[in-house]
Short mmCIF file of C-alpha atoms and ligand atoms in Angstrom, two decimals:
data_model
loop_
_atom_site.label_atom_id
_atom_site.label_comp_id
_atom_site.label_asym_id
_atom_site.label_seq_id
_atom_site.Cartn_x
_atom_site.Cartn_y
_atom_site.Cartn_z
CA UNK G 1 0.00 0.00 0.00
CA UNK G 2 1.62 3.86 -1.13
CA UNK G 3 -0.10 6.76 0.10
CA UNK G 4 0.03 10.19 -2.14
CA UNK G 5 0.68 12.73 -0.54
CA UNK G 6 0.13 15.93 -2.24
CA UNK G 7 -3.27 17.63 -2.54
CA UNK G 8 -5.70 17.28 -4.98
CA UNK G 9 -8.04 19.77 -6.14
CA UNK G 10 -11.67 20.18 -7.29
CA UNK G 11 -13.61 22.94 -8.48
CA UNK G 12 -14.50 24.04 -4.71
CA UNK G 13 -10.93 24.23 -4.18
CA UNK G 14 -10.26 27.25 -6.27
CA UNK G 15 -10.60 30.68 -7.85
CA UNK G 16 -9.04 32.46 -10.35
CA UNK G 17 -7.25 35.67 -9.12
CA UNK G 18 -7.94 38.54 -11.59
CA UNK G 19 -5.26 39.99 -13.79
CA UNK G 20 -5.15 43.50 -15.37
CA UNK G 21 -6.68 43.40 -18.77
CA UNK G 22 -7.44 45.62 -21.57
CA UNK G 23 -10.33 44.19 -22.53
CA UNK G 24 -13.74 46.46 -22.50
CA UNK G 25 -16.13 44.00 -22.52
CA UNK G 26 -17.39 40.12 -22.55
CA UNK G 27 -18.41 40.65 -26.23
CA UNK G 28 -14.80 41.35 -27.29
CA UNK G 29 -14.13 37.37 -25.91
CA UNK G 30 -13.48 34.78 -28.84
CA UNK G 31 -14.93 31.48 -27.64
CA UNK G 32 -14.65 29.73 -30.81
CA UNK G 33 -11.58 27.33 -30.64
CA UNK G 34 -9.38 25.54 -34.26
CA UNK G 35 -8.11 22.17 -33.97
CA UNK G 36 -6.25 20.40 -35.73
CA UNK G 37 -6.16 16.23 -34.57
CA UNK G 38 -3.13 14.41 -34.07
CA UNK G 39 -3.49 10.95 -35.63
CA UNK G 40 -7.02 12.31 -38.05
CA UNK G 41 -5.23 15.23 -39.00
CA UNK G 42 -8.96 16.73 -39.40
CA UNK G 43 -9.82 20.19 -38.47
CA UNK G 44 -12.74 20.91 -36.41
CA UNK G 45 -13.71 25.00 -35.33
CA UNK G 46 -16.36 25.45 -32.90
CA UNK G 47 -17.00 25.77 -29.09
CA UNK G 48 -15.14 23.52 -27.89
CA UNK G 49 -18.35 22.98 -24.93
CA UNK G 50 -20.16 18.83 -25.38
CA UNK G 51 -23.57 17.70 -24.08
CA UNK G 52 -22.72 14.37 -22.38
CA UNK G 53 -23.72 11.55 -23.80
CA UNK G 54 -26.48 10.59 -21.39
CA UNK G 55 -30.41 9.55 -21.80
CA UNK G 56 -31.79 12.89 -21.13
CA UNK G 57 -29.00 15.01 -22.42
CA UNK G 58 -27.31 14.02 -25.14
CA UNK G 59 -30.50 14.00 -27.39
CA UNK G 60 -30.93 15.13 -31.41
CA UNK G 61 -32.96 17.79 -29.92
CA UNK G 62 -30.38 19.40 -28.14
CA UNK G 63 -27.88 19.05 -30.73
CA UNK G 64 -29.73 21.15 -33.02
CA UNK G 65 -29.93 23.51 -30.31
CA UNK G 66 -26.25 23.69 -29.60
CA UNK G 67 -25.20 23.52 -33.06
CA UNK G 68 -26.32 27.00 -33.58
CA UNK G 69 -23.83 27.99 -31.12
CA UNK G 70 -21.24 25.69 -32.80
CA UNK G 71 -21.37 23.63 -29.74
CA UNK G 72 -21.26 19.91 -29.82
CA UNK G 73 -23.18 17.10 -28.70
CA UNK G 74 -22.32 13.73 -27.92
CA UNK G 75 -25.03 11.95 -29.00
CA UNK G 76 -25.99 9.01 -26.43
CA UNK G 77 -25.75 5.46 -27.93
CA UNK G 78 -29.33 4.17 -27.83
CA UNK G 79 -30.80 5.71 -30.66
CA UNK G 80 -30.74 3.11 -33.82
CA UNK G 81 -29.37 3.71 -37.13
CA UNK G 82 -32.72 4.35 -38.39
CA UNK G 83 -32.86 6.87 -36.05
CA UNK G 84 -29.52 8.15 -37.01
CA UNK G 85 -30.60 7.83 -40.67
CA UNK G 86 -33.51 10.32 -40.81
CA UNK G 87 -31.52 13.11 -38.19
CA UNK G 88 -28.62 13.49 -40.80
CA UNK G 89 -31.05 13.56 -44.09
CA UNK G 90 -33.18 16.47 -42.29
CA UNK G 91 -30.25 18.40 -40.46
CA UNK G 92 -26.86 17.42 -42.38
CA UNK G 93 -25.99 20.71 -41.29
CA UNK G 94 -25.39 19.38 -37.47
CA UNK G 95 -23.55 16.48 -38.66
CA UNK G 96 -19.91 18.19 -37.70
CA UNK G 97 -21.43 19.15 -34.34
CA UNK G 98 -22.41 15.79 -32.89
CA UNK G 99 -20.01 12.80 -31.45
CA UNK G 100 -20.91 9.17 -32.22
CA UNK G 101 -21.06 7.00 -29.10
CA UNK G 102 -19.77 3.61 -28.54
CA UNK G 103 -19.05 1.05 -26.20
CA UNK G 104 -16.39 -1.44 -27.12
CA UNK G 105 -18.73 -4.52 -28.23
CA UNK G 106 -18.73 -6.19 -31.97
CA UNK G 107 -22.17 -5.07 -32.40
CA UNK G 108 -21.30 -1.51 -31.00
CA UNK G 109 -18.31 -1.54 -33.93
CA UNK G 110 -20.72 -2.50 -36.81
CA UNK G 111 -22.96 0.03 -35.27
CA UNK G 112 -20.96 2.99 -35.41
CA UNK G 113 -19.37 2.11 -39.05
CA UNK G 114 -23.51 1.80 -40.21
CA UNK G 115 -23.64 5.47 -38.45
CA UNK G 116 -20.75 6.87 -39.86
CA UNK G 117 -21.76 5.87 -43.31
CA UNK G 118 -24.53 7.99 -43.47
CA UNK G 119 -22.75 11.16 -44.09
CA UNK G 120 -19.36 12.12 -44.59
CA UNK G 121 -19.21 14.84 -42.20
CA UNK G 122 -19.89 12.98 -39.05
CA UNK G 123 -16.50 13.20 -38.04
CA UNK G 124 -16.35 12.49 -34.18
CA UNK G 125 -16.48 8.68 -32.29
CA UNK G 126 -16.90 8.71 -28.58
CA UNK G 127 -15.91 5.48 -27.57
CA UNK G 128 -16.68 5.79 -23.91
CA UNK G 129 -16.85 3.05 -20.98
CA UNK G 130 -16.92 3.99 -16.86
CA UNK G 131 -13.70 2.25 -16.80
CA UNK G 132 -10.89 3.50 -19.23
CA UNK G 133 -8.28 1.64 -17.18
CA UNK G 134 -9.21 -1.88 -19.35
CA UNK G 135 -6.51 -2.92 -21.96
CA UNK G 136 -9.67 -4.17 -23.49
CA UNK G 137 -10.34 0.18 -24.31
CA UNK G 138 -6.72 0.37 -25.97
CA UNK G 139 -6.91 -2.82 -27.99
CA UNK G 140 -10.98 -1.40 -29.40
CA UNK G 141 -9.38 2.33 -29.64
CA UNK G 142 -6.68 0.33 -32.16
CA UNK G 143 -9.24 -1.37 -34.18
CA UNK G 144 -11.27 1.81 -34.19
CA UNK G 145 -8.22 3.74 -35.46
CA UNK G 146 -7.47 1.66 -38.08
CA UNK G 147 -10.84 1.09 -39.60
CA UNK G 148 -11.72 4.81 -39.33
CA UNK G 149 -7.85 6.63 -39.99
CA UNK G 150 -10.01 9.74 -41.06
CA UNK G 151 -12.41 10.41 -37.58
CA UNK G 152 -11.68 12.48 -34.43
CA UNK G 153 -11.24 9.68 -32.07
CA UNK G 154 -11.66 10.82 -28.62
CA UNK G 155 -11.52 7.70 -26.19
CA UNK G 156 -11.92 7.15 -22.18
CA UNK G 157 -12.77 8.10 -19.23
CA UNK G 158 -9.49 7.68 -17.16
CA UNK G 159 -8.25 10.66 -14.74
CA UNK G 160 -3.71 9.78 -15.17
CA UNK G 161 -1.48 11.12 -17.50
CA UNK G 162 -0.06 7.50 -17.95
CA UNK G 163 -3.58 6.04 -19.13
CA UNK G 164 -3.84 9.54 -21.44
CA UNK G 165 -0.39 8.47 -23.20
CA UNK G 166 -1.41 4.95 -23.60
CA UNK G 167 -5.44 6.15 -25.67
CA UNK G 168 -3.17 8.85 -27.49
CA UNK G 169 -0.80 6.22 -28.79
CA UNK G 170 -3.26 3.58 -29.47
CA UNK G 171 -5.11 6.10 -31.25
CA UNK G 172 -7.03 8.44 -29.88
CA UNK G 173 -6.97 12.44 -30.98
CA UNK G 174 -9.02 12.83 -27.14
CA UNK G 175 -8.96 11.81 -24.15
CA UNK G 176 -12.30 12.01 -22.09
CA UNK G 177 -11.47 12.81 -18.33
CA UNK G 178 -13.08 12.16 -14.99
CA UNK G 179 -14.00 9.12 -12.79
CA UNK G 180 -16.82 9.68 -10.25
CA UNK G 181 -17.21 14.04 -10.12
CA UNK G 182 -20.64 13.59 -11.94
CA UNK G 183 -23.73 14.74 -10.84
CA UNK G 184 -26.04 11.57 -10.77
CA UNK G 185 -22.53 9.26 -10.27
CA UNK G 186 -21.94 7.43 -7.26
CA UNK G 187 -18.81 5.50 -7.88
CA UNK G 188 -16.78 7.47 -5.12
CA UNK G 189 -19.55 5.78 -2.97
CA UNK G 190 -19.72 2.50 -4.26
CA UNK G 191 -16.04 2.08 -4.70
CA UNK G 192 -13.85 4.51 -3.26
CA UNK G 193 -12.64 5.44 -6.30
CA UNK G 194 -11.86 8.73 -7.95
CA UNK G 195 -9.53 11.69 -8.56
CA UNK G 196 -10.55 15.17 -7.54
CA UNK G 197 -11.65 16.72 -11.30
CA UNK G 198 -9.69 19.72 -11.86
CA UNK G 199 -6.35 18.24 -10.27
CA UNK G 200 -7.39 15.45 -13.04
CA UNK G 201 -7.60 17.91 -15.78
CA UNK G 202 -4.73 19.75 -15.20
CA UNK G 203 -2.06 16.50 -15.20
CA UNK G 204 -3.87 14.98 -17.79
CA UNK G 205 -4.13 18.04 -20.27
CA UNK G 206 -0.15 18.11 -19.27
CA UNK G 207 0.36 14.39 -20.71
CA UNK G 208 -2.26 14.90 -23.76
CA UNK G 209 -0.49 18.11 -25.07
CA UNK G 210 3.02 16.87 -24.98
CA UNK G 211 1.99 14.12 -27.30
CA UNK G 212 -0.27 16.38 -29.55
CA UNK G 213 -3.90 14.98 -28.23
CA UNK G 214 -6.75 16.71 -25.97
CA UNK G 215 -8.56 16.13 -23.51
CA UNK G 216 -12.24 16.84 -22.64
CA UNK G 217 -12.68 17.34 -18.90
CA UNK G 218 -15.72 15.09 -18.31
CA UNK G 219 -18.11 15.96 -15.72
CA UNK G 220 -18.87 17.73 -11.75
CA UNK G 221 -19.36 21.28 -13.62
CA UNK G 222 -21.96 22.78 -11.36
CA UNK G 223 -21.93 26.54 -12.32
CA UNK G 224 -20.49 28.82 -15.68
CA UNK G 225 -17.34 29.29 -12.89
CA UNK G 226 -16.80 25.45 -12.93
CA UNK G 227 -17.06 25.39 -16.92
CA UNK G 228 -14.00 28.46 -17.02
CA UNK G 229 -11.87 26.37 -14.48
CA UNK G 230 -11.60 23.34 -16.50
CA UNK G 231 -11.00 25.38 -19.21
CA UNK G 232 -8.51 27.35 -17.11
CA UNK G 233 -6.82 24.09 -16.09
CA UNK G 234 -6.16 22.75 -19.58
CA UNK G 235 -9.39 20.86 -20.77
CA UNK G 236 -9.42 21.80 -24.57
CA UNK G 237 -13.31 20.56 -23.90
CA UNK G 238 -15.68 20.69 -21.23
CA UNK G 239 -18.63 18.24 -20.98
CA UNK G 240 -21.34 18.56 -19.41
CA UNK G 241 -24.02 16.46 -18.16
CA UNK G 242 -26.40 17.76 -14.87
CA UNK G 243 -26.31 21.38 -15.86
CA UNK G 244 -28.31 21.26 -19.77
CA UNK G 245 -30.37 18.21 -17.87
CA UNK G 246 -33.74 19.28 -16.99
CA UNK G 247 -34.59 21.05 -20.49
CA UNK G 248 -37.10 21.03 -23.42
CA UNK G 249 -34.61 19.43 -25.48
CA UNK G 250 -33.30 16.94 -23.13
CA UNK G 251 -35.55 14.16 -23.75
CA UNK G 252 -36.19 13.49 -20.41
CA UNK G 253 -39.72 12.56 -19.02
CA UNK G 254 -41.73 15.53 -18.03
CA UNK G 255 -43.38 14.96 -14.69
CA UNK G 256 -45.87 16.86 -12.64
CA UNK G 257 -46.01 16.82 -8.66
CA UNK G 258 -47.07 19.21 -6.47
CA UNK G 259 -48.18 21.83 -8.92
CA UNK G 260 -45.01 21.69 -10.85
CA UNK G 261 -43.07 20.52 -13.94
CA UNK G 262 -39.56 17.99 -13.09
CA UNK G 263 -38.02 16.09 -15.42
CA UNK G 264 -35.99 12.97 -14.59
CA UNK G 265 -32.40 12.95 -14.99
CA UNK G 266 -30.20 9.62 -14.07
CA UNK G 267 -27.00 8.42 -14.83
CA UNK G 268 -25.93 5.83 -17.53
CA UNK G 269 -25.19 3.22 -14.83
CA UNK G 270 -27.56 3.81 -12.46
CA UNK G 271 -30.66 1.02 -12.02
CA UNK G 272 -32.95 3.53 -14.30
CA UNK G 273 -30.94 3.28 -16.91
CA UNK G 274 -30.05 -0.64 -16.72
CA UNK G 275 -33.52 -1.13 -16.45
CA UNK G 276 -34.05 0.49 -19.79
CA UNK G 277 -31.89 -0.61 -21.43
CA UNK G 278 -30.21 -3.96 -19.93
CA UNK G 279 -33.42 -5.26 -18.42
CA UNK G 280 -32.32 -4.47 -14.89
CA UNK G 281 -28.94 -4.12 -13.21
CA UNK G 282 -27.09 -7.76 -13.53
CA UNK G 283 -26.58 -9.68 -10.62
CA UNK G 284 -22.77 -9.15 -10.59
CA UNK G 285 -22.76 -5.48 -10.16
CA UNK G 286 -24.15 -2.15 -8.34
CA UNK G 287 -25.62 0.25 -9.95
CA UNK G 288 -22.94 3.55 -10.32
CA UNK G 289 -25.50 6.26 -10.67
CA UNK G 290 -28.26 7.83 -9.48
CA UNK G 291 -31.73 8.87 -10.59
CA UNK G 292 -33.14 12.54 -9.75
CA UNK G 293 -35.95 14.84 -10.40
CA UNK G 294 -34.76 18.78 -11.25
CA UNK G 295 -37.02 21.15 -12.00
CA UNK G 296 -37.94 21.55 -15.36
CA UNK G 297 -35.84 24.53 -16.77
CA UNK G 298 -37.76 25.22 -20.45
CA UNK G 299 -35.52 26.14 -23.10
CA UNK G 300 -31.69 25.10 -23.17
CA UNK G 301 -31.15 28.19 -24.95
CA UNK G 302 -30.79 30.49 -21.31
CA UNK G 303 -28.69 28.39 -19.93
CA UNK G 304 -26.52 28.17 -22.31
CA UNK G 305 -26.27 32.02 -22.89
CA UNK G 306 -25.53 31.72 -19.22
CA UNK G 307 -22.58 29.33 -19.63
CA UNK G 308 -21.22 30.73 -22.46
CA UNK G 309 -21.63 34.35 -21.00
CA UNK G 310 -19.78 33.40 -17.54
CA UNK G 311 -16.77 31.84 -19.75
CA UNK G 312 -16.51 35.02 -21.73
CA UNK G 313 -16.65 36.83 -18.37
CA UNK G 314 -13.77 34.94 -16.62
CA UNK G 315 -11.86 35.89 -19.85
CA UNK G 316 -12.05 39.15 -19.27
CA UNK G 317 -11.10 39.11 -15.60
CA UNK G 318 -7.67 37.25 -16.51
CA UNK G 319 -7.55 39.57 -20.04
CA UNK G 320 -7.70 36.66 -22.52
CA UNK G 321 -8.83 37.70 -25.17
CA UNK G 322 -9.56 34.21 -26.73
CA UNK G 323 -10.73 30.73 -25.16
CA UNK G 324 -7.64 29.50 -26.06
CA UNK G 325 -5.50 31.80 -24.19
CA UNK G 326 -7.44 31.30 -21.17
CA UNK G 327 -4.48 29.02 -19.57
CA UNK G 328 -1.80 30.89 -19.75
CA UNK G 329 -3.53 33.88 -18.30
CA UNK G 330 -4.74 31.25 -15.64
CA UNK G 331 -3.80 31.39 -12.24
CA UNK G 332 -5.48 29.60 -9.28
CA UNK G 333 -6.00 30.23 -5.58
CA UNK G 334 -6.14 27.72 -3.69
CA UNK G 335 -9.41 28.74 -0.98
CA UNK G 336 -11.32 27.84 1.66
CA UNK G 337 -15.05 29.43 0.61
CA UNK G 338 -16.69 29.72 -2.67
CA UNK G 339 -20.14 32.07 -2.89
CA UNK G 340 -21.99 33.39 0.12
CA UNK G 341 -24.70 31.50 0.50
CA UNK G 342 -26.95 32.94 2.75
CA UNK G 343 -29.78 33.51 0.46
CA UNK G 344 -28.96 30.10 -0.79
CA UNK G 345 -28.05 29.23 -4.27
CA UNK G 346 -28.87 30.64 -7.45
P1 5GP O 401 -22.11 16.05 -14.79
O1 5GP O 401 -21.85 17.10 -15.83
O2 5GP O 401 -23.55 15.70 -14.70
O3 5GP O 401 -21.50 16.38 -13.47
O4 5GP O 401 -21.34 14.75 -15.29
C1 5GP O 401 -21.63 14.12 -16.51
C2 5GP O 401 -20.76 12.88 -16.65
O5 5GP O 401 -21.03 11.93 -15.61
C3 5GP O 401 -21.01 12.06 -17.90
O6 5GP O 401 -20.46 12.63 -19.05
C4 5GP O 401 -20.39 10.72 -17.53
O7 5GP O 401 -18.99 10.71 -17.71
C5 5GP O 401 -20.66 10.62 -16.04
N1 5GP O 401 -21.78 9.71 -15.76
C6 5GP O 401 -23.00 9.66 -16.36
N2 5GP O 401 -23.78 8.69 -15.82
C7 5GP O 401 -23.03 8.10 -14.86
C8 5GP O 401 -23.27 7.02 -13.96
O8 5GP O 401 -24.35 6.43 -13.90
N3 5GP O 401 -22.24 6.68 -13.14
C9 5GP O 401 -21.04 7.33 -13.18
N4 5GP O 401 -20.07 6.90 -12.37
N5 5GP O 401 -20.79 8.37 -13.99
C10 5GP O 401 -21.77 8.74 -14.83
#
């Protein structure tokens, strides 16, 4: 047994301290972000923000929604390629704005290649399982690389710069990070294991950029402020999962109680989702996520000006004048308090 000793950090651990800027205003902020991909050598431009790829997120409804803000969506896997078929004939405009996800089974392979068929410019493959630590991930991330030499692969989740190195030489252009920050995940409690999520993104967007790849920092964003510190730590994406739940174009199940509208939100492991998928949560296993009910929040479009507009804002605190230079201009204090909350929170 080893024991670590240095600290990791969260979100809740940190601020950014404010730098002298010339910037006038939030509009003057360039969120829009060019990359080119290591091994696809394809070019993607857009903000560089991703619906996860859950139930009630990662919908075709809310890709057409974030597509207008050049904002992607990782398109959760349980929609069929007839499905798939009839989004990309009526909205082949979205096509470069939405991720293809996978798990790492022979049907799940033949899936995706009947997917990616369909149009040219789907260009991104999620391959995504709860544990990236499998060689089983590196050996599918191969296959998927060599069958596909032309798609964005982005490939995980894993929160170490060794298990980044390993995707990005197997194949992968990303890396997804983050085991257990999500909202509706419970595998800290289940398991005991986890790494804090910005400490994660920093040392992992360290390994991923001396080798050429990305990372998207993969879930516990609870506020705009969490969405600039990942970015501020290194995440060349941010996912997010909990905070566009709960909306028109989530797909969740609107429910009323008590007078009001809810909408249920639960994570891809949790017993909802094995029961709707898997027939129920196999005998071998506990369920890894939880089911809640938010309050329904109408239109994704607010909340997303509200995202976008908090980013632009901590840009012009730290006087970058672009996403991309939000980094450099980065620096973090380490704190003991985050907002007042004595009118709760917002
Ligand atoms: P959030 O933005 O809600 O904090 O986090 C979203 C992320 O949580 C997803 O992208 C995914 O990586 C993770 N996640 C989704 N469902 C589950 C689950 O059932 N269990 C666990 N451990 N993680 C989940």
């Amino acid at each position: 047994m080893r024991i670590e000793q240095d600290l990791k950090l969260g979100f809740k651990d940190v601020l950014f301290r404010p730098k002298r800027s010339t910037l006038k205003s939030r509009s003057q902020v360039e969120l829009t972000r060019e990359f080119t991909f290591k091994h696809s050598g394809r070019q993607w431009s857009g903000v560089p923000v991703i619906a996860a790829n859950m139930d009630s997120v990662g919908s075709f409804d809310m890709a057409l929604a974030l597509a207008k803000h050049q904002m992607l969506t990782a398109i959760h896997k349980h929609y069929t390629v007839e499905q798939w078929q009839s989004f990309v004939t009526a909205h082949p405009e979205a096509c470069p704005y939405v991720m293809v996800s996978t798990g790492t089974s022979d049907a799940d392979f033949e899936k995706t290649k009947a997917i990616l068929a369909l149009n040219p410019d789907l260009l991104f493959i999620c391959i995504d399982i709860a544990n990236g630590y499998s060689e089983h991930l590196v050996q599918y991330v191969q296959r998927v690389r060599a069958a596909f030499p032309d798609k964005v692969i982005s490939a995980g989740n894993v929160v170490t710069g060794d298990m980044v190195e390993e995707l990005i030489l197997a194949g992968a252009d990303i890396v997804k990070v983050g085991i257990g920050p999500g909202s509706v995940c419970t595998t800290r409690v289940k398991t005991g294991v986890g790494y804090p999520q910005l400490s994660a993104i920093i040392e992992c967007a360290d390994a991923a950029h001396g080798l050429g790849g990305r990372i998207i920092g993969d879930g516990g964003c609870t506020c705009p402020g969490d969405v600039a510190k990942a970015f501020g730590g290194g995440a060349d994406f941010v996912m997010l999962g909990g905070m566009l739940a709960g909306h028109e174009e989530s797909g969740g199940e609107v429910i009323e109680k008590d007078g009001k509208l809810w909408m249920k939100f639960y994570g891809m492991s949790s017993q909802s989702a094995m029961d709707k998928h898997s027939g129920g949560v196999a005998q071998y296993r506990a369920a890894e996520g939880k089911t809640v009910l938010l309050p329904f929040r109408g239109p994704v479009e607010l909340s997303v000006q509200d995202i976008l507009g908090g980013v632009r804002s901590t840009c012009t605190y730290v006087g970058a004048a672009q996403l991309k230079e939000l980094t450099k201009r980065t620096t973090f204090i380490r704190v003991q308090e985050q907002e007042n909350q004595v009118f709760g929170r917002e």
